[in-house]
mmCIF file of C-alpha atoms in Angstrom:
data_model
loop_
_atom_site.group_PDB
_atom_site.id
_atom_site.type_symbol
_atom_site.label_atom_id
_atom_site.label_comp_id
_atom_site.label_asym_id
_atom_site.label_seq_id
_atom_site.Cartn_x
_atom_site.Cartn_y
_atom_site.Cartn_z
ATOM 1 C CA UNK A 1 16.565 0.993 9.157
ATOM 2 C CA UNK A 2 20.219 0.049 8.727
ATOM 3 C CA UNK A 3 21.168 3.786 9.366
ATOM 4 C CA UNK A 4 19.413 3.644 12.374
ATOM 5 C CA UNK A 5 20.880 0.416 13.619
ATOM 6 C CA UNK A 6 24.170 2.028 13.299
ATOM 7 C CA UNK A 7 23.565 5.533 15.164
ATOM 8 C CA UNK A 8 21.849 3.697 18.337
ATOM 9 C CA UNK A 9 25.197 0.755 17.770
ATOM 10 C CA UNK A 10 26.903 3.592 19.452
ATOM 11 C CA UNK A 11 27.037 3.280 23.012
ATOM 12 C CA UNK A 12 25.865 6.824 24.318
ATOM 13 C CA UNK A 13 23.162 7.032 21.743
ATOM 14 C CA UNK A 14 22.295 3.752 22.933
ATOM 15 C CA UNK A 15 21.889 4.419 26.733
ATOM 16 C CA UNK A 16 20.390 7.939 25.849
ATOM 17 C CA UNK A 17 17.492 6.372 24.480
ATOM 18 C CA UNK A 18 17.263 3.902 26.905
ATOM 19 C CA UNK A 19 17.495 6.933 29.710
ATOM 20 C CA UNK A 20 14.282 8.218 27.596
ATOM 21 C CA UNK A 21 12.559 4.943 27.914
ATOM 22 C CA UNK A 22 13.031 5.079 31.329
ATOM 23 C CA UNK A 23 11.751 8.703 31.764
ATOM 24 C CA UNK A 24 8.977 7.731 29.088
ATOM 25 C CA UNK A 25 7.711 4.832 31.822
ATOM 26 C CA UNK A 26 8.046 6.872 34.879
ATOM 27 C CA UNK A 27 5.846 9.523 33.281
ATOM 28 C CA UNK A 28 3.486 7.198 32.709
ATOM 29 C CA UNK A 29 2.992 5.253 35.471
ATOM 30 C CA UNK A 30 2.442 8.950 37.412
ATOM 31 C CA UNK A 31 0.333 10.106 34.845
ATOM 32 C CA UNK A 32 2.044 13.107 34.279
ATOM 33 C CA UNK A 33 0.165 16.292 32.509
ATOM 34 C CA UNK A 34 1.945 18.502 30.061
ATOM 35 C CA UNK A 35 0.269 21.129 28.675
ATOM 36 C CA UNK A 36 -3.226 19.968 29.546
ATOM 37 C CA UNK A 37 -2.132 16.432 27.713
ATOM 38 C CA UNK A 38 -1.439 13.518 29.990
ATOM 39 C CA UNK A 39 0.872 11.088 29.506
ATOM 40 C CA UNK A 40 -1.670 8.281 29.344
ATOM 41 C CA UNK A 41 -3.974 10.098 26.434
ATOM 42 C CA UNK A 42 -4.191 8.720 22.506
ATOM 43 C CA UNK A 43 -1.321 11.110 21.062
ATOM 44 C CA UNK A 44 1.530 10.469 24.091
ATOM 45 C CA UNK A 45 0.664 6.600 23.646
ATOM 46 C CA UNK A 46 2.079 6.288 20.191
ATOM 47 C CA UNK A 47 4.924 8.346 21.409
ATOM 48 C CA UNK A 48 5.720 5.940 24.446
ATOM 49 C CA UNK A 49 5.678 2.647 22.206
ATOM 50 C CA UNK A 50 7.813 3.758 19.326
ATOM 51 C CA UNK A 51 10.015 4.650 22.226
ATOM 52 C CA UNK A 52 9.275 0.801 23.830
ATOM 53 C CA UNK A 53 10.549 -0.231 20.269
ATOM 54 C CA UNK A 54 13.518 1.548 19.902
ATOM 55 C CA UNK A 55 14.504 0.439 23.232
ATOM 56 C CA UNK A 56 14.178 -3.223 22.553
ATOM 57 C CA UNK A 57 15.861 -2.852 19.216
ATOM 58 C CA UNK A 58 18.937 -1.011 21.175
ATOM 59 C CA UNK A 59 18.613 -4.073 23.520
ATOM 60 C CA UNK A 60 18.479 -6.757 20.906
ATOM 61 C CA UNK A 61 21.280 -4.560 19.056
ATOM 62 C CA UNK A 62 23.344 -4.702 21.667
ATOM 63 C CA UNK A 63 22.986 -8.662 22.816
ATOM 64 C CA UNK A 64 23.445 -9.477 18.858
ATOM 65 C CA UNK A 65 23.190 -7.667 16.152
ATOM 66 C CA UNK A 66 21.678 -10.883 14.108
ATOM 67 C CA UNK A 67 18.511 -10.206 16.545
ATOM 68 C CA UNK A 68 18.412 -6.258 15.816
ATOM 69 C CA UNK A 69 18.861 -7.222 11.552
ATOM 70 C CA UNK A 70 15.621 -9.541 12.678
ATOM 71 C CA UNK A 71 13.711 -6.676 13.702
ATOM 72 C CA UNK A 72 14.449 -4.751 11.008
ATOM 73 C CA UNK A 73 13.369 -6.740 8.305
ATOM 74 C CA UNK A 74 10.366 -7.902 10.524
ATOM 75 C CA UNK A 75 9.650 -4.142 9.968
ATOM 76 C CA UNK A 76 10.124 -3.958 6.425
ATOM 77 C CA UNK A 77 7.482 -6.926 6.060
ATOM 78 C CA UNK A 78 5.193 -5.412 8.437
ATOM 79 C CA UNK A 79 4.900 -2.227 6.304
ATOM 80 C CA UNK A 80 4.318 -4.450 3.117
ATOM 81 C CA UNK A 81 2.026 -6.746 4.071
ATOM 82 C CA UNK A 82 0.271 -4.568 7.110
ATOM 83 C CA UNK A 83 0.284 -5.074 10.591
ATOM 84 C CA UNK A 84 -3.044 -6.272 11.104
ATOM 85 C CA UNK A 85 -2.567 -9.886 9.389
ATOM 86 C CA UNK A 86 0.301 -10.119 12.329
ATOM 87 C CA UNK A 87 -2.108 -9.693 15.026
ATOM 88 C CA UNK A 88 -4.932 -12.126 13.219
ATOM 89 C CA UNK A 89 -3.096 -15.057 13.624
ATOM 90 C CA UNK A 90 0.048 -16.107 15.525
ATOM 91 C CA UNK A 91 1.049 -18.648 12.933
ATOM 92 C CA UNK A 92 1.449 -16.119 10.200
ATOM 93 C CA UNK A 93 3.216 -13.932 12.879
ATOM 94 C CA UNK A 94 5.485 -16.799 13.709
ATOM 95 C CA UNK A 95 6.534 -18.088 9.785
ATOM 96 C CA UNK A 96 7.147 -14.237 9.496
ATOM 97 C CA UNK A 97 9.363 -13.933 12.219
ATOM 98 C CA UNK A 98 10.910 -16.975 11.089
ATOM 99 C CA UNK A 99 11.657 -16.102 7.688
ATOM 100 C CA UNK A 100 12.719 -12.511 8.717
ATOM 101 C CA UNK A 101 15.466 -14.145 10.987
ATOM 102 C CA UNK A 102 16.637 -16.183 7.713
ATOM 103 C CA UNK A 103 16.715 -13.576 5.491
ATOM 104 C CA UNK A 104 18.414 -10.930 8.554
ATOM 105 C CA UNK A 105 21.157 -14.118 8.604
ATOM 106 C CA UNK A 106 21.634 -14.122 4.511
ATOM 107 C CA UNK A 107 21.806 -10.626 4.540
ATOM 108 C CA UNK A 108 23.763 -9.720 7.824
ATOM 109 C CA UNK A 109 27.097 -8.928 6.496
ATOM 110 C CA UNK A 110 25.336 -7.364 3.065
ATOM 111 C CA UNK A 111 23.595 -4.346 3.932
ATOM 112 C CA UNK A 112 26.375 -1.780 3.067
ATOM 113 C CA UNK A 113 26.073 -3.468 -1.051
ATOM 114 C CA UNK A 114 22.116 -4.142 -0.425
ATOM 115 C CA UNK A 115 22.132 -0.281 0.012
ATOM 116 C CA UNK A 116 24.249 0.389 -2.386
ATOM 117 C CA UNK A 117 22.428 -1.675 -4.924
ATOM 118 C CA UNK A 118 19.526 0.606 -4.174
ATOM 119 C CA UNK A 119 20.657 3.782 -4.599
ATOM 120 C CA UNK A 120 22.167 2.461 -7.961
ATOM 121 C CA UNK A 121 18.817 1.453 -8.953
ATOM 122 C CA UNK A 122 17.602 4.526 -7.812
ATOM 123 C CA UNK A 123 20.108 6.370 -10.289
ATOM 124 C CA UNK A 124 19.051 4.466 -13.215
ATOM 125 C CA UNK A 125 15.352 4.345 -13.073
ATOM 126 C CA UNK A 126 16.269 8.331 -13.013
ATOM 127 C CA UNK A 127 18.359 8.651 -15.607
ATOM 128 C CA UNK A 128 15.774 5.740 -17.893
ATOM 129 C CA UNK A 129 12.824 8.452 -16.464
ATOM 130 C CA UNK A 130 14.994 11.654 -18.453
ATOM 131 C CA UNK A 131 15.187 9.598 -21.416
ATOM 132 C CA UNK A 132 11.911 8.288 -21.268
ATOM 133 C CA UNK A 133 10.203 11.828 -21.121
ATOM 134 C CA UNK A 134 12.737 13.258 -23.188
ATOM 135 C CA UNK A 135 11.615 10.693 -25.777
ATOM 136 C CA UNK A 136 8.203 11.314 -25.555
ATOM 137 C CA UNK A 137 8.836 14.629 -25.769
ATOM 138 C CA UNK A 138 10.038 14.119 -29.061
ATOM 139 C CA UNK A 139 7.267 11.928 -30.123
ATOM 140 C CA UNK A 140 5.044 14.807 -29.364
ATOM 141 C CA UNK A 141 6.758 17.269 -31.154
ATOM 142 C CA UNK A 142 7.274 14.826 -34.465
ATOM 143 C CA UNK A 143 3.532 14.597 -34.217
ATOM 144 C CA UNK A 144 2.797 18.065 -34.133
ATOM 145 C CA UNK A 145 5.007 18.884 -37.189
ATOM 146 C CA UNK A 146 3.492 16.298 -39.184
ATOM 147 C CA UNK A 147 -0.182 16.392 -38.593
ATOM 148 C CA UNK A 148 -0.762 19.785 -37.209
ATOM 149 C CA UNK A 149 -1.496 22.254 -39.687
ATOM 150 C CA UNK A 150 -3.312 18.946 -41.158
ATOM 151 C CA UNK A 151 -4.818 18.920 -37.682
ATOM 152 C CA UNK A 152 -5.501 22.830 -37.907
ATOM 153 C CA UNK A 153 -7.162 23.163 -41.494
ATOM 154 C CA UNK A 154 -9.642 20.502 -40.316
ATOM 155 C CA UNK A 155 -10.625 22.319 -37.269
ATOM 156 C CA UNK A 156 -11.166 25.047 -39.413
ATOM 157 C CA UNK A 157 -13.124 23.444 -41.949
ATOM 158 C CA UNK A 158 -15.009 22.088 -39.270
ATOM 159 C CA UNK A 159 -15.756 25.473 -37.485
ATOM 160 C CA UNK A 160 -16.885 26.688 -40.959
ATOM 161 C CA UNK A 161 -18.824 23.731 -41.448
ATOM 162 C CA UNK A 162 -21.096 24.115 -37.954
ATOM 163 C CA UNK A 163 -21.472 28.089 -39.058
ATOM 164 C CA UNK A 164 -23.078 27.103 -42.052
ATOM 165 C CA UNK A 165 -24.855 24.344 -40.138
ATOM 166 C CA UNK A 166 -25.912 26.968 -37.550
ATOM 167 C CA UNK A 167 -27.023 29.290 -40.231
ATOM 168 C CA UNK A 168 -29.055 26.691 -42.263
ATOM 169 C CA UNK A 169 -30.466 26.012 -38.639
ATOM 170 C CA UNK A 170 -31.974 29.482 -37.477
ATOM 171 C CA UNK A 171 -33.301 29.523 -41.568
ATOM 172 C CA UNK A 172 -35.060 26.132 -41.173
ATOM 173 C CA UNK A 173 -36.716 27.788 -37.438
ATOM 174 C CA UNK A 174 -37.013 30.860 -39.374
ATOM 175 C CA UNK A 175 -39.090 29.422 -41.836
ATOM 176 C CA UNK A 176 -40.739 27.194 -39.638
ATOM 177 C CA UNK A 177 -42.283 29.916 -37.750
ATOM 178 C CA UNK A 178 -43.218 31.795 -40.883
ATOM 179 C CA UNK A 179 -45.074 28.304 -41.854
ATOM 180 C CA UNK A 180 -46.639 28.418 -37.845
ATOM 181 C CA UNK A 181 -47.577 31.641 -38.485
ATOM 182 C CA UNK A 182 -49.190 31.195 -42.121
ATOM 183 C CA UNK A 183 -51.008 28.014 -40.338
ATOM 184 C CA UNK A 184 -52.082 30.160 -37.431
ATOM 185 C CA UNK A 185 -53.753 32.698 -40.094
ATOM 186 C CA UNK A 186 -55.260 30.075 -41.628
ATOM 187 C CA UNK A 187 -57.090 28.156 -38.726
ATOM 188 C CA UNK A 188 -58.604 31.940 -37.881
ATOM 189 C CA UNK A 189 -60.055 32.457 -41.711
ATOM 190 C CA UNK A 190 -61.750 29.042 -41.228
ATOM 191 C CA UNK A 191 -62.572 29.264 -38.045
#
């Protein structure tokens, strides 16, 4: 957001945009078409009020740049918390607004070591990630020297152990329908 509050801090940038806001109103207030999509449909809509907030943000920019750090952070909360509760109620709209033109005043002349800050922590949690993995990496590999062929003879054992199981199994229905069978033969002789 800070980026951005520097490229449109430049005075043609600036009055470009505001040149597109201008354009962006007169094509909607004629309705223009474009492609069989008119400039008052769903999809041009979003495209006309994130131009209606870049142009007040150039306009608060350029009457202080306090009011544009306001808007910036007001933003950042917004995409936190969610929009929505802003709409519910103007009081929580209002202590936000409040608070994000206290914290735009701590901050104002901070952003340059706020970002830096950032991409420092940025750099560590990636270097802690390399390590982390990398340890766990090892873990996995200690394990695997120490219990694997422990790991491997009782798989095997157990493999042997449901082959017996299975052959014990088609013996016992073997014999079962040999008994069936004998049963059968017997019911007829009495029967």
């Amino acid at each position: 957001a800070r980026l951005v509050l520097w490229l449109v801090g430049w005075v043609w940038i600036g009055r470009l945009f505001i040149l597109l806001g201008f354009v962006g109103a007169g094509l909607y207030y004629w309705d223009v078409k474009i492609k069989d999509t008119s400039a008052r449909s769903e999809e041009a809509m979003s495209l006309f009020v994130n131009l209606l907030v870049i142009d007040v943000v150039i306009v608060l920019n350029w009457l202080s740049s306090l009011l544009s750090d306001t808007v910036c952070v007001f933003y950042l909360v917004s995409e936190i918390v969610s929009a929505q509760y802003f709409f519910e109620s103007w009081k929580i709209s209002a202590v936000a607004l409040v608070l994000s033109i206290f914290l735009a005043w701590l901050t104002q002349g901070w952003w340059f070591w706020i970002i830096g800050l950032e991409v420092a922590l940025a750099v560590v949690l990636l270097i802690a990630l390399t390590i982390s993995s990398g340890i766990v990496r090892l873990w996995i590999d200690s394990v695997f020297t120490q219990h694997g062929e422990k790991l491997k003879e009782w798989r095997m054992s157990m493999r042997e152990r449901r082959k017996e199981m299975e052959e014990e199994l088609a013996s016992l229905k073997k014999k079962n329908q040999q008994l069936q069978e004998e049963n059968e033969q017997l019911k007829k002789r009495k029967g």
